[in-house]
Amino acid sequence: LSLSLAPSDSLSLALSLSFLHSLPVRKDGFLSFQTSRYKLHYYETPTGVKVVMNTDLGVPNCRDILHQIYSTLFVELVVRNPLCDPSAPLQSELFSSRLDAFIRALPFFSPRAG
């Protein structure tokens, strides 16, 4: 799954992620906030795995979706895969393709003309 951002959007995303890193973890492990251009959804598991997704402003709370990405895709295809090193950057083609298909099947997904 690739994402192309304008330089201003890239800076905004980087600042948002930096901001997220500095926040204390909430009791329910979930946080979302929005800028004037996008909404950032954040889910952190009890073990510290972070799942982040950017959406358009009109997309509702994605807690269940992020949890599903973690529990059905990440755990099944990465954590339980003996060939994946959890301390290394994630480089699983299977995970990437399944994540792409999962995101494209969401009711609010709409590919942008580029």
CSV table of N, CA and C in Angstrom, one decimal:
chain,number,residue,atom,x,y,z
A,1,LEU,N,0.9,-1.2,0.0
A,1,LEU,CA,0.0,0.0,0.0
A,1,LEU,C,0.9,1.2,0.0
A,2,SER,N,0.8,2.0,-1.0
A,2,SER,CA,1.6,3.2,-1.1
A,2,SER,C,0.8,4.5,-0.9
A,3,LEU,N,1.4,5.5,-0.4
A,3,LEU,CA,0.7,6.7,-0.2
A,3,LEU,C,1.5,7.9,-0.7
A,4,SER,N,1.0,8.7,-1.6
A,4,SER,CA,1.7,9.8,-2.1
A,4,SER,C,1.1,11.1,-1.5
A,5,LEU,N,2.0,11.9,-0.9
A,5,LEU,CA,1.5,13.1,-0.2
A,5,LEU,C,2.2,14.3,-0.8
A,6,ALA,N,1.6,15.4,-0.9
A,6,ALA,CA,2.2,16.7,-1.2
A,6,ALA,C,3.2,17.0,-0.1
A,7,PRO,N,4.2,17.8,-0.4
A,7,PRO,CA,5.2,18.2,0.7
A,7,PRO,C,4.5,18.8,1.9
A,8,SER,N,3.5,19.6,1.8
A,8,SER,CA,2.9,20.2,2.9
A,8,SER,C,2.1,19.1,3.7
A,9,ASP,N,1.5,18.2,3.0
A,9,ASP,CA,0.8,17.1,3.7
A,9,ASP,C,1.8,16.2,4.5
A,10,SER,N,2.9,15.9,3.8
A,10,SER,CA,4.0,15.1,4.5
A,10,SER,C,4.4,15.7,5.8
A,11,LEU,N,4.7,17.0,5.7
A,11,LEU,CA,5.1,17.7,6.9
A,11,LEU,C,4.0,17.7,8.0
A,12,SER,N,2.8,17.9,7.6
A,12,SER,CA,1.7,17.9,8.5
A,12,SER,C,1.6,16.5,9.2
A,13,LEU,N,1.7,15.4,8.4
A,13,LEU,CA,1.6,14.1,8.9
A,13,LEU,C,2.8,13.8,9.8
A,14,ALA,N,4.0,14.2,9.5
A,14,ALA,CA,5.1,14.0,10.3
A,14,ALA,C,5.0,14.7,11.7
A,15,LEU,N,4.5,15.9,11.6
A,15,LEU,CA,4.2,16.7,12.9
A,15,LEU,C,3.1,16.0,13.7
A,16,SER,N,2.1,15.5,13.1
A,16,SER,CA,1.0,14.8,13.8
A,16,SER,C,1.6,13.5,14.5
A,17,LEU,N,2.4,12.7,13.8
A,17,LEU,CA,3.0,11.5,14.4
A,17,LEU,C,3.9,11.9,15.5
A,18,SER,N,4.7,13.0,15.3
A,18,SER,CA,5.5,13.4,16.4
A,18,SER,C,4.7,13.8,17.6
A,19,PHE,N,3.6,14.5,17.4
A,19,PHE,CA,2.7,14.9,18.5
A,19,PHE,C,2.1,13.6,19.2
A,20,LEU,N,1.7,12.6,18.4
A,20,LEU,CA,1.2,11.4,18.9
A,20,LEU,C,2.2,10.7,19.8
A,21,HIS,N,3.5,10.7,19.4
A,21,HIS,CA,4.5,10.0,20.2
A,21,HIS,C,4.7,10.7,21.6
A,22,SER,N,4.4,11.9,21.7
A,22,SER,CA,4.6,12.6,23.0
A,22,SER,C,3.4,12.5,23.9
A,23,LEU,N,2.2,12.0,23.4
A,23,LEU,CA,1.1,11.9,24.2
A,23,LEU,C,1.1,10.7,25.2
A,24,PRO,N,0.6,10.8,26.4
A,24,PRO,CA,0.5,9.7,27.2
A,24,PRO,C,-0.6,8.7,26.6
A,25,VAL,N,-0.4,7.4,26.8
A,25,VAL,CA,-1.3,6.4,26.3
A,25,VAL,C,-2.6,6.5,27.2
A,26,ARG,N,-3.7,6.6,26.5
A,26,ARG,CA,-5.0,6.6,27.1
A,26,ARG,C,-5.4,5.2,27.6
A,27,LYS,N,-6.2,5.2,28.6
A,27,LYS,CA,-6.6,3.9,29.2
A,27,LYS,C,-7.2,2.9,28.2
A,28,ASP,N,-8.0,3.4,27.2
A,28,ASP,CA,-8.5,2.5,26.2
A,28,ASP,C,-7.6,2.3,25.0
A,29,GLY,N,-6.5,2.9,25.0
A,29,GLY,CA,-5.5,2.7,23.9
A,29,GLY,C,-5.9,3.3,22.6
A,30,PHE,N,-6.8,4.3,22.6
A,30,PHE,CA,-7.2,4.8,21.3
A,30,PHE,C,-7.3,6.4,21.3
A,31,LEU,N,-6.9,6.9,20.2
A,31,LEU,CA,-6.9,8.4,20.1
A,31,LEU,C,-7.2,8.7,18.6
A,32,SER,N,-8.0,9.8,18.4
A,32,SER,CA,-8.1,10.3,17.1
A,32,SER,C,-8.2,11.8,17.2
A,33,PHE,N,-7.7,12.5,16.2
A,33,PHE,CA,-7.8,13.9,16.1
A,33,PHE,C,-7.8,14.3,14.6
A,34,GLN,N,-8.2,15.5,14.4
A,34,GLN,CA,-8.3,15.9,13.0
A,34,GLN,C,-7.7,17.3,12.8
A,35,THR,N,-7.2,17.5,11.6
A,35,THR,CA,-6.7,18.8,11.2
A,35,THR,C,-7.8,19.4,10.2
A,36,SER,N,-7.5,20.4,9.5
A,36,SER,CA,-8.4,21.0,8.6
A,36,SER,C,-8.5,20.1,7.3
A,37,ARG,N,-7.6,19.2,7.2
A,37,ARG,CA,-7.5,18.4,5.9
A,37,ARG,C,-7.7,16.9,6.1
A,38,TYR,N,-7.4,16.4,7.2
A,38,TYR,CA,-7.6,14.9,7.4
A,38,TYR,C,-7.9,14.6,8.9
A,39,LYS,N,-8.3,13.3,9.1
A,39,LYS,CA,-8.5,12.8,10.4
A,39,LYS,C,-7.5,11.7,10.6
A,40,LEU,N,-6.8,11.7,11.8
A,40,LEU,CA,-5.8,10.7,12.1
A,40,LEU,C,-6.4,9.8,13.2
A,41,HIS,N,-6.5,8.5,12.9
A,41,HIS,CA,-7.0,7.5,13.8
A,41,HIS,C,-5.8,6.7,14.4
A,42,TYR,N,-5.8,6.5,15.7
A,42,TYR,CA,-4.7,5.9,16.3
A,42,TYR,C,-5.2,4.8,17.3
A,43,TYR,N,-4.5,3.6,17.2
A,43,TYR,CA,-4.9,2.5,18.1
A,43,TYR,C,-3.6,1.9,18.6
A,44,GLU,N,-3.5,1.8,19.9
A,44,GLU,CA,-2.3,1.1,20.5
A,44,GLU,C,-2.7,-0.1,21.3
A,45,THR,N,-2.1,-1.2,21.1
A,45,THR,CA,-2.4,-2.4,21.8
A,45,THR,C,-1.8,-2.4,23.2
A,46,PRO,N,-2.2,-3.2,24.1
A,46,PRO,CA,-1.6,-3.3,25.4
A,46,PRO,C,-0.1,-3.7,25.3
A,47,THR,N,0.3,-4.3,24.2
A,47,THR,CA,1.7,-4.7,24.1
A,47,THR,C,2.5,-3.6,23.4
A,48,GLY,N,1.9,-2.5,23.0
A,48,GLY,CA,2.6,-1.3,22.5
A,48,GLY,C,2.6,-1.2,21.0
A,49,VAL,N,2.0,-2.1,20.3
A,49,VAL,CA,1.9,-2.0,18.8
A,49,VAL,C,1.0,-0.9,18.5
A,50,LYS,N,1.4,0.0,17.6
A,50,LYS,CA,0.6,1.2,17.2
A,50,LYS,C,0.1,1.0,15.7
A,51,VAL,N,-1.2,1.2,15.6
A,51,VAL,CA,-1.8,1.2,14.2
A,51,VAL,C,-2.4,2.6,14.0
A,52,VAL,N,-2.0,3.2,12.9
A,52,VAL,CA,-2.4,4.5,12.5
A,52,VAL,C,-3.0,4.5,11.1
A,53,MET,N,-4.1,5.3,11.0
A,53,MET,CA,-4.7,5.5,9.7
A,53,MET,C,-5.2,6.9,9.5
A,54,ASN,N,-4.9,7.5,8.3
A,54,ASN,CA,-5.4,8.8,8.0
A,54,ASN,C,-6.6,8.6,7.1
A,55,THR,N,-7.6,9.4,7.3
A,55,THR,CA,-8.8,9.4,6.5
A,55,THR,C,-9.3,10.8,6.2
A,56,ASP,N,-10.3,10.9,5.4
A,56,ASP,CA,-11.0,12.1,5.2
A,56,ASP,C,-11.7,12.5,6.5
A,57,LEU,N,-12.1,13.8,6.6
A,57,LEU,CA,-12.7,14.3,7.8
A,57,LEU,C,-14.0,13.6,8.1
A,58,GLY,N,-14.8,13.2,7.1
A,58,GLY,CA,-16.1,12.7,7.4
A,58,GLY,C,-16.2,11.2,7.9
A,59,VAL,N,-15.0,10.6,8.0
A,59,VAL,CA,-15.0,9.2,8.4
A,59,VAL,C,-15.2,9.1,9.9
A,60,PRO,N,-16.1,8.2,10.3
A,60,PRO,CA,-16.4,8.1,11.8
A,60,PRO,C,-15.3,7.3,12.5
A,61,ASN,N,-15.4,7.2,13.8
A,61,ASN,CA,-14.4,6.5,14.6
A,61,ASN,C,-14.0,5.2,14.0
A,62,CYS,N,-12.7,4.9,13.9
A,62,CYS,CA,-12.2,3.7,13.3
A,62,CYS,C,-11.6,2.7,14.3
A,63,ARG,N,-11.9,2.8,15.5
A,63,ARG,CA,-11.3,1.9,16.5
A,63,ARG,C,-11.5,0.5,16.2
A,64,ASP,N,-12.7,0.1,15.8
A,64,ASP,CA,-13.0,-1.3,15.5
A,64,ASP,C,-12.2,-1.8,14.3
A,65,ILE,N,-12.0,-0.9,13.3
A,65,ILE,CA,-11.3,-1.2,12.1
A,65,ILE,C,-9.8,-1.4,12.4
A,66,LEU,N,-9.3,-0.5,13.2
A,66,LEU,CA,-7.8,-0.6,13.5
A,66,LEU,C,-7.6,-1.8,14.4
A,67,HIS,N,-8.5,-2.1,15.3
A,67,HIS,CA,-8.4,-3.4,16.1
A,67,HIS,C,-8.4,-4.6,15.2
A,68,GLN,N,-9.3,-4.6,14.2
A,68,GLN,CA,-9.4,-5.7,13.3
A,68,GLN,C,-8.1,-5.8,12.4
A,69,ILE,N,-7.6,-4.7,12.0
A,69,ILE,CA,-6.3,-4.8,11.3
A,69,ILE,C,-5.2,-5.4,12.1
A,70,TYR,N,-5.2,-5.0,13.4
A,70,TYR,CA,-4.2,-5.6,14.3
A,70,TYR,C,-4.5,-7.1,14.5
A,71,SER,N,-5.7,-7.4,14.9
A,71,SER,CA,-6.0,-8.8,15.4
A,71,SER,C,-6.1,-9.8,14.3
A,72,THR,N,-6.6,-9.4,13.1
A,72,THR,CA,-6.8,-10.4,12.1
A,72,THR,C,-5.7,-10.4,11.0
A,73,LEU,N,-5.1,-9.2,10.8
A,73,LEU,CA,-4.1,-9.2,9.8
A,73,LEU,C,-2.7,-9.3,10.4
A,74,PHE,N,-2.4,-8.3,11.3
A,74,PHE,CA,-1.0,-8.3,11.9
A,74,PHE,C,-0.7,-9.5,12.7
A,75,VAL,N,-1.6,-9.9,13.6
A,75,VAL,CA,-1.3,-11.1,14.4
A,75,VAL,C,-1.2,-12.3,13.6
A,76,GLU,N,-2.2,-12.5,12.7
A,76,GLU,CA,-2.2,-13.7,11.9
A,76,GLU,C,-1.1,-13.8,10.9
A,77,LEU,N,-0.7,-12.7,10.2
A,77,LEU,CA,0.2,-12.7,9.1
A,77,LEU,C,1.7,-12.3,9.5
A,78,VAL,N,1.8,-11.7,10.7
A,78,VAL,CA,3.1,-11.2,11.1
A,78,VAL,C,3.6,-11.9,12.4
A,79,VAL,N,2.8,-11.7,13.4
A,79,VAL,CA,3.2,-12.2,14.7
A,79,VAL,C,3.4,-13.7,14.7
A,80,ARG,N,2.4,-14.4,14.1
A,80,ARG,CA,2.5,-15.9,14.0
A,80,ARG,C,3.3,-16.4,12.9
A,81,ASN,N,4.0,-15.6,12.2
A,81,ASN,CA,4.9,-16.0,11.1
A,81,ASN,C,6.3,-16.1,11.6
A,82,PRO,N,6.9,-17.3,11.6
A,82,PRO,CA,8.2,-17.4,12.2
A,82,PRO,C,9.3,-16.8,11.3
A,83,LEU,N,8.9,-16.4,10.1
A,83,LEU,CA,9.9,-15.7,9.2
A,83,LEU,C,10.0,-14.2,9.4
A,84,CYS,N,9.0,-13.7,10.1
A,84,CYS,CA,9.0,-12.2,10.4
A,84,CYS,C,9.6,-12.0,11.8
A,85,ASP,N,10.6,-11.1,11.7
A,85,ASP,CA,11.3,-10.7,12.9
A,85,ASP,C,10.6,-9.4,13.5
A,86,PRO,N,10.0,-9.5,14.7
A,86,PRO,CA,9.3,-8.4,15.2
A,86,PRO,C,10.1,-7.2,15.5
A,87,SER,N,11.4,-7.3,15.6
A,87,SER,CA,12.3,-6.2,15.9
A,87,SER,C,12.8,-5.5,14.6
A,88,ALA,N,12.5,-6.1,13.5
A,88,ALA,CA,12.9,-5.5,12.2
A,88,ALA,C,11.7,-4.8,11.5
A,89,PRO,N,12.0,-3.9,10.6
A,89,PRO,CA,10.9,-3.3,9.8
A,89,PRO,C,10.0,-4.3,9.1
A,90,LEU,N,8.8,-4.0,9.1
A,90,LEU,CA,7.8,-5.0,8.5
A,90,LEU,C,8.0,-5.0,7.0
A,91,GLN,N,8.3,-6.2,6.4
A,91,GLN,CA,8.5,-6.3,5.0
A,91,GLN,C,7.8,-7.6,4.5
A,92,SER,N,6.5,-7.7,4.8
A,92,SER,CA,5.7,-8.9,4.4
A,92,SER,C,4.8,-8.5,3.2
A,93,GLU,N,5.1,-9.1,2.1
A,93,GLU,CA,4.3,-8.8,0.9
A,93,GLU,C,2.9,-9.3,1.1
A,94,LEU,N,2.7,-10.4,1.8
A,94,LEU,CA,1.4,-11.0,2.1
A,94,LEU,C,0.6,-10.0,3.0
A,95,PHE,N,1.2,-9.5,4.0
A,95,PHE,CA,0.6,-8.5,4.9
A,95,PHE,C,0.2,-7.3,4.1
A,96,SER,N,1.1,-6.8,3.3
A,96,SER,CA,0.8,-5.6,2.5
A,96,SER,C,-0.4,-5.8,1.6
A,97,SER,N,-0.4,-6.9,0.9
A,97,SER,CA,-1.5,-7.1,-0.1
A,97,SER,C,-2.8,-7.3,0.6
A,98,ARG,N,-2.8,-8.0,1.7
A,98,ARG,CA,-4.1,-8.2,2.5
A,98,ARG,C,-4.6,-6.9,3.1
A,99,LEU,N,-3.6,-6.1,3.6
A,99,LEU,CA,-4.0,-4.8,4.2
A,99,LEU,C,-4.6,-3.9,3.1
A,100,ASP,N,-4.0,-3.9,1.9
A,100,ASP,CA,-4.5,-3.1,0.8
A,100,ASP,C,-5.9,-3.6,0.5
A,101,ALA,N,-6.1,-4.9,0.3
A,101,ALA,CA,-7.5,-5.4,0.0
A,101,ALA,C,-8.5,-5.0,1.1
A,102,PHE,N,-8.1,-5.2,2.4
A,102,PHE,CA,-8.9,-4.8,3.5
A,102,PHE,C,-9.4,-3.4,3.4
A,103,ILE,N,-8.4,-2.5,3.2
A,103,ILE,CA,-8.7,-1.0,3.2
A,103,ILE,C,-9.6,-0.7,2.0
A,104,ARG,N,-9.3,-1.3,0.9
A,104,ARG,CA,-10.1,-1.0,-0.3
A,104,ARG,C,-11.5,-1.5,-0.2
A,105,ALA,N,-11.8,-2.4,0.7
A,105,ALA,CA,-13.1,-3.0,0.9
A,105,ALA,C,-13.9,-2.1,1.9
A,106,LEU,N,-13.3,-1.2,2.6
A,106,LEU,CA,-14.0,-0.4,3.6
A,106,LEU,C,-15.0,0.5,2.9
A,107,PRO,N,-16.2,0.7,3.5
A,107,PRO,CA,-17.3,1.5,2.8
A,107,PRO,C,-16.9,2.9,2.5
A,108,PHE,N,-15.9,3.5,3.3
A,108,PHE,CA,-15.6,4.9,3.0
A,108,PHE,C,-14.3,5.0,2.2
A,109,PHE,N,-13.8,3.9,1.7
A,109,PHE,CA,-12.6,4.0,0.8
A,109,PHE,C,-13.0,4.5,-0.6
A,110,SER,N,-12.3,5.5,-1.1
A,110,SER,CA,-12.5,6.0,-2.5
A,110,SER,C,-11.2,6.4,-3.0
A,111,PRO,N,-10.7,5.7,-4.0
A,111,PRO,CA,-9.4,6.0,-4.6
A,111,PRO,C,-9.4,7.4,-5.2
A,112,ARG,N,-8.4,8.2,-5.0
A,112,ARG,CA,-8.3,9.5,-5.6
A,112,ARG,C,-7.7,9.5,-7.0
A,113,ALA,N,-8.2,10.3,-7.9
A,113,ALA,CA,-7.6,10.4,-9.2
A,113,ALA,C,-6.3,11.1,-9.0
A,114,GLY,N,-5.2,10.6,-9.6
A,114,GLY,CA,-3.9,11.2,-9.4
A,114,GLY,C,-3.4,11.7,-10.7
